[in-house]
Short mmCIF file of C-alpha atoms in Angstrom, two decimals:
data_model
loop_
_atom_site.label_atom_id
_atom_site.label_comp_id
_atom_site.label_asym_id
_atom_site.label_seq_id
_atom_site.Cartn_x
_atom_site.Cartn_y
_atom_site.Cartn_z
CA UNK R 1 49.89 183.65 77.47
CA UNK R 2 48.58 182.04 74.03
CA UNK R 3 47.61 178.31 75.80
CA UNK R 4 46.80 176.89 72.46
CA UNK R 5 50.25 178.19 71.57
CA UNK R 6 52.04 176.15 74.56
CA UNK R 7 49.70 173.36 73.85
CA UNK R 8 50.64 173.15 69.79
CA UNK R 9 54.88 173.43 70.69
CA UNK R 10 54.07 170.63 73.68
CA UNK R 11 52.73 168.54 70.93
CA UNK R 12 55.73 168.35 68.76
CA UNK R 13 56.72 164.36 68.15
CA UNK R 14 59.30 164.17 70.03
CA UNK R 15 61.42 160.45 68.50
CA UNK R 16 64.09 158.54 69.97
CA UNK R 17 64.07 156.53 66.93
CA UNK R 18 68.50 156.14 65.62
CA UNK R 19 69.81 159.28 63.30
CA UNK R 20 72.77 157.16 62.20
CA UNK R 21 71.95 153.50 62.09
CA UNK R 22 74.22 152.18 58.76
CA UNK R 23 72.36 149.31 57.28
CA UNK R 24 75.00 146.41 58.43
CA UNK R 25 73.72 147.54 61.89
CA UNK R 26 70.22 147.74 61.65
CA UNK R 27 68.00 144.97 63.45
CA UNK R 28 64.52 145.34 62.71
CA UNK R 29 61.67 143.71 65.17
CA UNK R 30 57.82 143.23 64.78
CA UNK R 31 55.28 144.74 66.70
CA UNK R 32 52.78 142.33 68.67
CA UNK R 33 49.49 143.45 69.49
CA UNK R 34 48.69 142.87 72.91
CA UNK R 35 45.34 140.59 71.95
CA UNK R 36 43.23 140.45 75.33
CA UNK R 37 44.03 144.00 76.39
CA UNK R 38 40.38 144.65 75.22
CA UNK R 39 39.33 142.27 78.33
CA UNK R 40 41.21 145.42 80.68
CA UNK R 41 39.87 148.17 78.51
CA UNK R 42 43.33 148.88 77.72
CA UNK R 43 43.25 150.86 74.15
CA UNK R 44 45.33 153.57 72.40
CA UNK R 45 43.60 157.21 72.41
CA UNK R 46 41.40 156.10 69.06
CA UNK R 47 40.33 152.58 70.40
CA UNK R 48 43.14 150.27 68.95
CA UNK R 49 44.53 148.04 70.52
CA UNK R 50 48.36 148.59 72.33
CA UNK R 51 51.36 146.85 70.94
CA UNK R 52 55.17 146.36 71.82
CA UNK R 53 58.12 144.87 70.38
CA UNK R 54 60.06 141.77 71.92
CA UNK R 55 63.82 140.98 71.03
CA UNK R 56 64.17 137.24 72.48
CA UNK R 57 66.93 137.25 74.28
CA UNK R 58 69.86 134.48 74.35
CA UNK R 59 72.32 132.80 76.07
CA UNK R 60 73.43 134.09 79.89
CA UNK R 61 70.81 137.23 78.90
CA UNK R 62 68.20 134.64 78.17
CA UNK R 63 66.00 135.12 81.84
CA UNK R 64 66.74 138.52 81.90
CA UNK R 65 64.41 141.52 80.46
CA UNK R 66 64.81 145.59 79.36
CA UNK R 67 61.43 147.49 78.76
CA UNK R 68 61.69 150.63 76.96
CA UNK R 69 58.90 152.89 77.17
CA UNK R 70 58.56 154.98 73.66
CA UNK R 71 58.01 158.78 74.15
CA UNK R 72 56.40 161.42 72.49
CA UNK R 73 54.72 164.18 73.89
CA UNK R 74 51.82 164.83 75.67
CA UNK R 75 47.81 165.67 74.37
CA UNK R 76 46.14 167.70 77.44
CA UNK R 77 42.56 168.66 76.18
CA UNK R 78 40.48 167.11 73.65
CA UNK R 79 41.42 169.19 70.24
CA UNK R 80 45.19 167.72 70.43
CA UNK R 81 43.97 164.30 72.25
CA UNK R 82 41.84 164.11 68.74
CA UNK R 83 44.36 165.16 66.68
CA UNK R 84 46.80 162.64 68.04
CA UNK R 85 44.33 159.31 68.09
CA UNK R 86 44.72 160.02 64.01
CA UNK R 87 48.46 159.66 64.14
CA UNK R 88 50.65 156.91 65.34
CA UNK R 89 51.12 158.78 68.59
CA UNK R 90 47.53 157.97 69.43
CA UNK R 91 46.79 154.86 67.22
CA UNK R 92 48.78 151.51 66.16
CA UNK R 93 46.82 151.74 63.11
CA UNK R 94 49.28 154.54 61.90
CA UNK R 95 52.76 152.94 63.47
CA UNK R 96 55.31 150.92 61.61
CA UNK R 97 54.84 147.20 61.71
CA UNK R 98 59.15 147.04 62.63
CA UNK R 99 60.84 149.07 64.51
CA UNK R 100 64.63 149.54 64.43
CA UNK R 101 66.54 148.29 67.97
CA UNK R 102 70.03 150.09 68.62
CA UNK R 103 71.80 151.44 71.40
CA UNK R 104 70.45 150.64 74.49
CA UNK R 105 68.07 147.84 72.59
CA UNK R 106 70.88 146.41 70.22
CA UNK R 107 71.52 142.63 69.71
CA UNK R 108 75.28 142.86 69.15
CA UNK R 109 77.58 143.10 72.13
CA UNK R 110 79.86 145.53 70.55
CA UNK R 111 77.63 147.75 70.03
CA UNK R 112 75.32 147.25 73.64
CA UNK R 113 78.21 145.17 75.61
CA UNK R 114 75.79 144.36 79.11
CA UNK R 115 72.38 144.09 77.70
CA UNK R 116 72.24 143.04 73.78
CA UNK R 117 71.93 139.11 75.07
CA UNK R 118 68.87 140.16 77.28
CA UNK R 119 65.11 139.90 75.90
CA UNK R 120 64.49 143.43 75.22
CA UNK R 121 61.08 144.68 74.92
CA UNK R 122 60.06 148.43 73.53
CA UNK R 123 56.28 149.50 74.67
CA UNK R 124 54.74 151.68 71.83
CA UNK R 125 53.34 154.44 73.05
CA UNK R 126 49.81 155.98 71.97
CA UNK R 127 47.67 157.25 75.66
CA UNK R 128 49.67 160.76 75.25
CA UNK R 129 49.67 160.51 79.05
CA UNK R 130 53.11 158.54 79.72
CA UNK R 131 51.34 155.37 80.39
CA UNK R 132 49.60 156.85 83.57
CA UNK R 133 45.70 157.79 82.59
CA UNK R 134 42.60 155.60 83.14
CA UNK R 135 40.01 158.05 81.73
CA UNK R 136 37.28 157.96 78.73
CA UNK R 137 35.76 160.62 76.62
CA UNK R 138 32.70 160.41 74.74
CA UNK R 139 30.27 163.47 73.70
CA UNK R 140 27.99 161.37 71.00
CA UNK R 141 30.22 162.23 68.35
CA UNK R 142 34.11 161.78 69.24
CA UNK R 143 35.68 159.41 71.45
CA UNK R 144 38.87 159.02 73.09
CA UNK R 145 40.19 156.45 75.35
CA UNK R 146 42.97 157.97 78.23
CA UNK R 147 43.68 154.34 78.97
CA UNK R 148 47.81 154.74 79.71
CA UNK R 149 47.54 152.84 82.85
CA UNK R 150 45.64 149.86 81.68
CA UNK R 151 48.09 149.68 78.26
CA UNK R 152 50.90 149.53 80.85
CA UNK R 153 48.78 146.73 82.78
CA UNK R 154 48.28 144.84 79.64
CA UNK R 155 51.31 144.85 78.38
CA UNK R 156 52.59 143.90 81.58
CA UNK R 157 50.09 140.84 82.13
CA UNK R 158 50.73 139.67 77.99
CA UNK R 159 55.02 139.22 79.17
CA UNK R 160 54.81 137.50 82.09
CA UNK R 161 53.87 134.04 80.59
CA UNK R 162 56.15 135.23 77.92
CA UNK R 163 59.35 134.74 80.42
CA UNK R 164 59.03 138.25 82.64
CA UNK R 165 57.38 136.62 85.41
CA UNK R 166 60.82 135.00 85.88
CA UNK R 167 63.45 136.91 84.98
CA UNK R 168 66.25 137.12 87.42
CA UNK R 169 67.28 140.48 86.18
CA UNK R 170 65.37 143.33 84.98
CA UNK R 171 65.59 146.77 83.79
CA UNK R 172 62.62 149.49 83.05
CA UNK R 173 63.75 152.36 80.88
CA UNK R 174 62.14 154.87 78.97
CA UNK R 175 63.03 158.42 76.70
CA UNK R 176 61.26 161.27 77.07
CA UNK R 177 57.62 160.92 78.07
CA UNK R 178 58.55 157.28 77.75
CA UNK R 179 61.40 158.36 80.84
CA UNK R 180 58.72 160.42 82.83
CA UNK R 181 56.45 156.83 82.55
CA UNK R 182 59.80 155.23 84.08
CA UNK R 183 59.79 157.61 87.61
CA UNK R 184 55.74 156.73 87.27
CA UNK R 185 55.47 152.94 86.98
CA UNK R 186 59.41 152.03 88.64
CA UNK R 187 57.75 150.77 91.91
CA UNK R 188 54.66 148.50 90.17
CA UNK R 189 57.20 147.29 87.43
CA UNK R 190 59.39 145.46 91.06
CA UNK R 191 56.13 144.71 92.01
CA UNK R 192 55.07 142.55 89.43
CA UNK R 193 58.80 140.80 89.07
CA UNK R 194 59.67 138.08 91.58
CA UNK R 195 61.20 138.99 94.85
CA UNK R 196 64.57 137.46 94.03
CA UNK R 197 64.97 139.25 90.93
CA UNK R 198 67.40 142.04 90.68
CA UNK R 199 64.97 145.17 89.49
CA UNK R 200 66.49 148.66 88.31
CA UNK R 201 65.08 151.50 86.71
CA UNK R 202 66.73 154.33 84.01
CA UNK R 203 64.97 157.09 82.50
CA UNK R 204 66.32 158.77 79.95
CA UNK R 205 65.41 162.95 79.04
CA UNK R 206 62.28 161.74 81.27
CA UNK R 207 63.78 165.06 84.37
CA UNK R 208 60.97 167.51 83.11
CA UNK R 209 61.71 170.41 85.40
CA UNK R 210 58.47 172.59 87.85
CA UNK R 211 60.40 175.62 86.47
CA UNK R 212 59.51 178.79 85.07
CA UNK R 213 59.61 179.87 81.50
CA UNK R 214 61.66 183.16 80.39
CA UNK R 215 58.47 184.96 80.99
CA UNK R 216 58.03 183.98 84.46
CA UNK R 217 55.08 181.87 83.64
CA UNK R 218 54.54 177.64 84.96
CA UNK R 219 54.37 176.61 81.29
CA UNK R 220 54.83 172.86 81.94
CA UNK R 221 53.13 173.04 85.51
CA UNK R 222 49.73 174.36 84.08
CA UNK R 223 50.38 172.37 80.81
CA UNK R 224 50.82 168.86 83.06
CA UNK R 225 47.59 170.13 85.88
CA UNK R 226 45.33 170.31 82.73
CA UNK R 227 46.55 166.90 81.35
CA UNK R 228 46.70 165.04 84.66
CA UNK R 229 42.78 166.41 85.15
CA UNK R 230 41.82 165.44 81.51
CA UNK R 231 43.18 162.26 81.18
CA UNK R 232 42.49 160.51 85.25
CA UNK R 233 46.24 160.33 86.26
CA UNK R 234 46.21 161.28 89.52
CA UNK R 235 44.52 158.02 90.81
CA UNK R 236 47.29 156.45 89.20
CA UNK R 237 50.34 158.48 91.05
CA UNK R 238 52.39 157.80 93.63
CA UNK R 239 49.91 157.51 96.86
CA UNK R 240 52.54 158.80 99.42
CA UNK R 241 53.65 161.86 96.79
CA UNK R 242 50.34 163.20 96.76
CA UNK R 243 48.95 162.94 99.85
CA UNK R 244 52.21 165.06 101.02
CA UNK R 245 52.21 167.35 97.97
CA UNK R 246 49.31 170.50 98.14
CA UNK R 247 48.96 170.26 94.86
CA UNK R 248 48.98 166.08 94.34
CA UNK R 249 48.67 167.02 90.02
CA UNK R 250 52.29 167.84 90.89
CA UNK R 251 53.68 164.74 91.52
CA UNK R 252 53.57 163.89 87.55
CA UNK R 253 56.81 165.63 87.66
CA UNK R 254 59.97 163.24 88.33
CA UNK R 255 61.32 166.00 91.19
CA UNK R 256 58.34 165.60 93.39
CA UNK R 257 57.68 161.37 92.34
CA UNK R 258 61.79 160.91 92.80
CA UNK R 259 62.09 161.06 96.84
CA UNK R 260 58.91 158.20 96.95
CA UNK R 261 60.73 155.66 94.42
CA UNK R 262 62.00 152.81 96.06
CA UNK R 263 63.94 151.08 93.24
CA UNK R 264 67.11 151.85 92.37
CA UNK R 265 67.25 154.43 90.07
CA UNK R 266 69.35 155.87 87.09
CA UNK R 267 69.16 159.22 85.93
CA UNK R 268 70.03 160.07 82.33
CA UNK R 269 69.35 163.72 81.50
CA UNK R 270 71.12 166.51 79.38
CA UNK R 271 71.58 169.71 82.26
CA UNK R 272 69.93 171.68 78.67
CA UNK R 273 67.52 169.33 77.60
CA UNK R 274 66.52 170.29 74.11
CA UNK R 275 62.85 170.02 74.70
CA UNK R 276 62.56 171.20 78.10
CA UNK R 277 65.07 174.40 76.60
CA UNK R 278 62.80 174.89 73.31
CA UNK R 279 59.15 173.91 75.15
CA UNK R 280 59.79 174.81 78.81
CA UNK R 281 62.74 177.45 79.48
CA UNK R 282 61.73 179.23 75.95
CA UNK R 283 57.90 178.15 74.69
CA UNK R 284 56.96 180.58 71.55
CA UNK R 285 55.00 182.37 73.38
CA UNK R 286 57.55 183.25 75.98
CA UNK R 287 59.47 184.68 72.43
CA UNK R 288 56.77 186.13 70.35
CA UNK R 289 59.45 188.06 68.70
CA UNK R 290 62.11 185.16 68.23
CA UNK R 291 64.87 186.67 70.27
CA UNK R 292 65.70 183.26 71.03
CA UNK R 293 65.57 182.21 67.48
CA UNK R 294 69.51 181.85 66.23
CA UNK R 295 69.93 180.59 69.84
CA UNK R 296 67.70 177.45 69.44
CA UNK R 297 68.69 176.42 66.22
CA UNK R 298 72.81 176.69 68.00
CA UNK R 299 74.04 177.43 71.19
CA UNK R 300 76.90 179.10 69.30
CA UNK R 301 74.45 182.30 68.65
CA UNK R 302 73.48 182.78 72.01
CA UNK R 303 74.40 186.16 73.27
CA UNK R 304 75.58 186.52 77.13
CA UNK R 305 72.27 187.25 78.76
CA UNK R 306 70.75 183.97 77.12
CA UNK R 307 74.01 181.89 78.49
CA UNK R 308 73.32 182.68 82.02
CA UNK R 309 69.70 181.41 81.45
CA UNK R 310 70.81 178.34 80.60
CA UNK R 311 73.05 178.16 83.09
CA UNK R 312 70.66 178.82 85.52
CA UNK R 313 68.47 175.75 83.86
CA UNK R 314 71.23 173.46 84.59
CA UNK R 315 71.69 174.92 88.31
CA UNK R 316 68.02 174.46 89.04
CA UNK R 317 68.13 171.37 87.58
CA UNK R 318 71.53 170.17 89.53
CA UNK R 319 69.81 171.86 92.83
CA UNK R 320 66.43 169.42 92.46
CA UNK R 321 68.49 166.35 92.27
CA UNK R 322 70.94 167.17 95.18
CA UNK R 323 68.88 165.35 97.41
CA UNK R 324 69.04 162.21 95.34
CA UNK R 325 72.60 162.85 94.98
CA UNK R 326 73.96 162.92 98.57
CA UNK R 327 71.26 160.53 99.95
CA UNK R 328 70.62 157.80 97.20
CA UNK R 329 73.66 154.78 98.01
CA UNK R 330 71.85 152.66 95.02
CA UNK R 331 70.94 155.13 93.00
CA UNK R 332 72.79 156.45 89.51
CA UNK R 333 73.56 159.59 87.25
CA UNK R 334 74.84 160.75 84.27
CA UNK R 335 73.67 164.89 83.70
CA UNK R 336 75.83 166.08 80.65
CA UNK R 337 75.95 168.78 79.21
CA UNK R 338 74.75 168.12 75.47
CA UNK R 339 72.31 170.20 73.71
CA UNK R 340 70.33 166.83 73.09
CA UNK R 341 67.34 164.58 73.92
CA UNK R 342 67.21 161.18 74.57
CA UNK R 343 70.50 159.64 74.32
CA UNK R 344 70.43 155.62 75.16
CA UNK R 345 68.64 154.36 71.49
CA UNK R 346 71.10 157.01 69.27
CA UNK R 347 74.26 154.52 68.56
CA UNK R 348 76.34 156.91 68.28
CA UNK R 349 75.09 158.45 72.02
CA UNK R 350 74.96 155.13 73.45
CA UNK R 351 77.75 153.60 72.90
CA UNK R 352 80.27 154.57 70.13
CA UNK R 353 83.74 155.56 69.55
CA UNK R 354 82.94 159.36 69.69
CA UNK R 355 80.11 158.86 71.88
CA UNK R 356 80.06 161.67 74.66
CA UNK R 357 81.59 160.87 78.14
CA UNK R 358 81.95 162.07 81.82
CA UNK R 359 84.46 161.00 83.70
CA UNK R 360 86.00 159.33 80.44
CA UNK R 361 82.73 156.82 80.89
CA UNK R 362 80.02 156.49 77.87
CA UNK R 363 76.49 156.43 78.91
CA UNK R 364 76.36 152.80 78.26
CA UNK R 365 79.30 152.12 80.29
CA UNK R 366 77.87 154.17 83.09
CA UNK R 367 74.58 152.82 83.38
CA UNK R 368 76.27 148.89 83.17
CA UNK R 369 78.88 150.12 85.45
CA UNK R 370 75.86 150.85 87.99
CA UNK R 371 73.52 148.49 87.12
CA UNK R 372 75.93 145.51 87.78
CA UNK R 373 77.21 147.08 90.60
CA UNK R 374 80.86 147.44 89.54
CA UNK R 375 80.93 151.23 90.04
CA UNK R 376 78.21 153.26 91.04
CA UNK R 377 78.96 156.60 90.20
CA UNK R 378 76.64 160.02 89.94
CA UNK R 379 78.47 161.29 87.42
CA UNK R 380 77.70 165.47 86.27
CA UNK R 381 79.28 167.43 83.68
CA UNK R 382 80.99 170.74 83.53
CA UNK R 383 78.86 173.06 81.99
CA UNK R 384 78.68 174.22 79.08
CA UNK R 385 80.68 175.06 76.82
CA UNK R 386 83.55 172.81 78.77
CA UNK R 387 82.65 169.50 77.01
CA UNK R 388 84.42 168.77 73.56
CA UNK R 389 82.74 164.97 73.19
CA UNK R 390 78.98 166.23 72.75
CA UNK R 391 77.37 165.89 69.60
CA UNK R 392 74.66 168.82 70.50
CA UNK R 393 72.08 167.03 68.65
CA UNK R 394 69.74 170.07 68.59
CA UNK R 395 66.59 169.16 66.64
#
């Protein structure tokens, strides 16, 4: 296998930023940069500083908080950490100044009906390590900072004052690499909050599978060993996952961290993940001849054979969570069966007239319905091609 081939299609920007945000809608908030972080060492891959957005919130949400981690992909050696520190993926010298808050971040209660009255915070994201390395490189001539931990830290630290350290309720989230950060950091994030407070964690597209690629190859599981050794991570994971795991690099992925979380837990996930189908299941050069081509592009054009892949995605995907499933009482879900990625800050995925539904429930009203407690439900989809309310964002 071509690794600089996995490495380039692992580096494709992955955004959760809205599709279909019409301009009535649109609520644009500032960054902040987090000022003393240089005191922790905290800084973005290039050596500037970390930032995040705050949404004050208001009213009966006024003492309660929602952190959003941003995702985006992963660097795991020092070519693609290098060419990431000069993009805003590795540097808040490249990001936009406002960022647009919808679905899951949204001010306006028709449009986010349990949180858009809370403060709502989105972490920008720029260690290419989902928050989790504490690392440095230097050769003389380039230098890169694998400081994930620390941003997360310094954020952290910068919101308490600001109103975290007493919220009464509290929510991490996080799409993507921003929802693998969630399973990492769910634990510290209760930790830091006051006992009283009601703490809950939701990752969104964050499942990334241990599973092999069409070629029978560990794509993501050599892709993550390389990036977890670069960048210092494994100091930083779950103590009791890898002192029980033979191979502790493996508890970056949410299957193995999962069983060690403490905090109730919500689990947002497509069963065909768009990345994880295009990146994982089917890397280019698991398809050097593009058999898969048509298929990506729609799930319409898949021929029989590439079906029952799929299908066996979503089974091994549906077998690693069974666990959580039968034994979790606080824990939620909601696996559909969408040809999408990240789904809570789209509008129209969050929380919209045509938005797609299990069980006749949106996301949003799944993941309020469990967070308040007035129905926890795991809640999995038929599979595909069964469910007439996805959009099949493929991208």
């Amino acid at each position: 296998m071509d690794s600089n081939t996995v490495v380039l299609s692992l580096l494709v920007l992955l955004t959760c930023a809205p599709r279909c945000i019409y301009s009535e809608e649109s609520h644009l908030v500032k960054m902040n940069l987090v000022q003393n972080a240089s005191s922790l060492g905290a800084y973005c891959l290039d050596g500037s500083l970390p930032a995040y957005h705050l949404d004050r919130g208001f009213g009966a949400g006024a003492r309660n908080w929602l952190l959003q981690f941003e995702g985006g992909g992963w660097c795991n050696d020092i070519k693609s950490c290098l060419d990431r520190a000069q993009t805003r993926r590795g540097s808040t010298r490249y990001m936009s100044k406002v960022e647009v808050f919808s679905g899951i971040l949204s001010n306006t209660a028709s449009l986010n009906p349990d949180f858009y009255n809370w403060n709502r915070v989105k972490l920008r994201y720029c260690d290419g390590a989902s928050f989790a390395g504490d690392a440095k490189f230097d050769n003389g001539t380039s230098l890169l900072y694998f400081r994930g931990q620390r941003i997360w830290q310094a954020i952290i630290l910068d919101l308490l004052p600001k109103g975290l350290g007493q919220a009464k309720k509290a929510l991490l989230s996080g799409c993507s690499a921003g929802g693998l950060a969630t399973f990492l950091h769910c634990d510290d994030f209760t930790n830091y909050l006051p006992k009283n407070a009601s703490v809950k964690c939701l990752s969104d597209a964050g499942f990334f599978l241990d599973a092999r690629d069409i070629g029978l190859n560990h794509t993501m599981r050599y892709f993550y060993k390389d990036l977890v050794s670069l960048q210092g991570v494994e100091q930083n994971l779950d103590k009791n996952c890898t002192t029980s795991n033979l191979y502790p690099a493996q508890c970056f992925f949410p299957q193995y961290a999962l069983p060690y979380i403490r905090t109730p837990f919500f689990i947002l996930n497509s069963a065909y993940d768009v990345f994880q189908f295009h990146h994982a299941l089917v890397p280019p050069a698991a398809d050097p001849h593009g058999h898969w081509y048509h298929c990506k592009l729609n799930p319409v054009a898949c021929n029989a054979v590439q079906i029952y892949t799929l299908q066996g995605f979503r089974k091994y995907m549906l077998e690693t969570l069974r666990f959580f499933l039968i034994s979790s009482r606080r824990g939620g879900m909601f696996i559909n069966s969408c040809f999408a990625h990240c789904q809570s800050e789209l509008q129209d995925t969050w929380f919209a007239p045509d938005s797609p539904r299990v069980n006749n429930k949106t996301i949003a009203q799944a993941v309020g319905d469990w967070y308040f407690g007035r129905n926890i439900g795991k809640d999995i989809d038929c599979a595909y091609p069964c469910d007439s309310t996805c959009h099949n964002l493929i991208g």
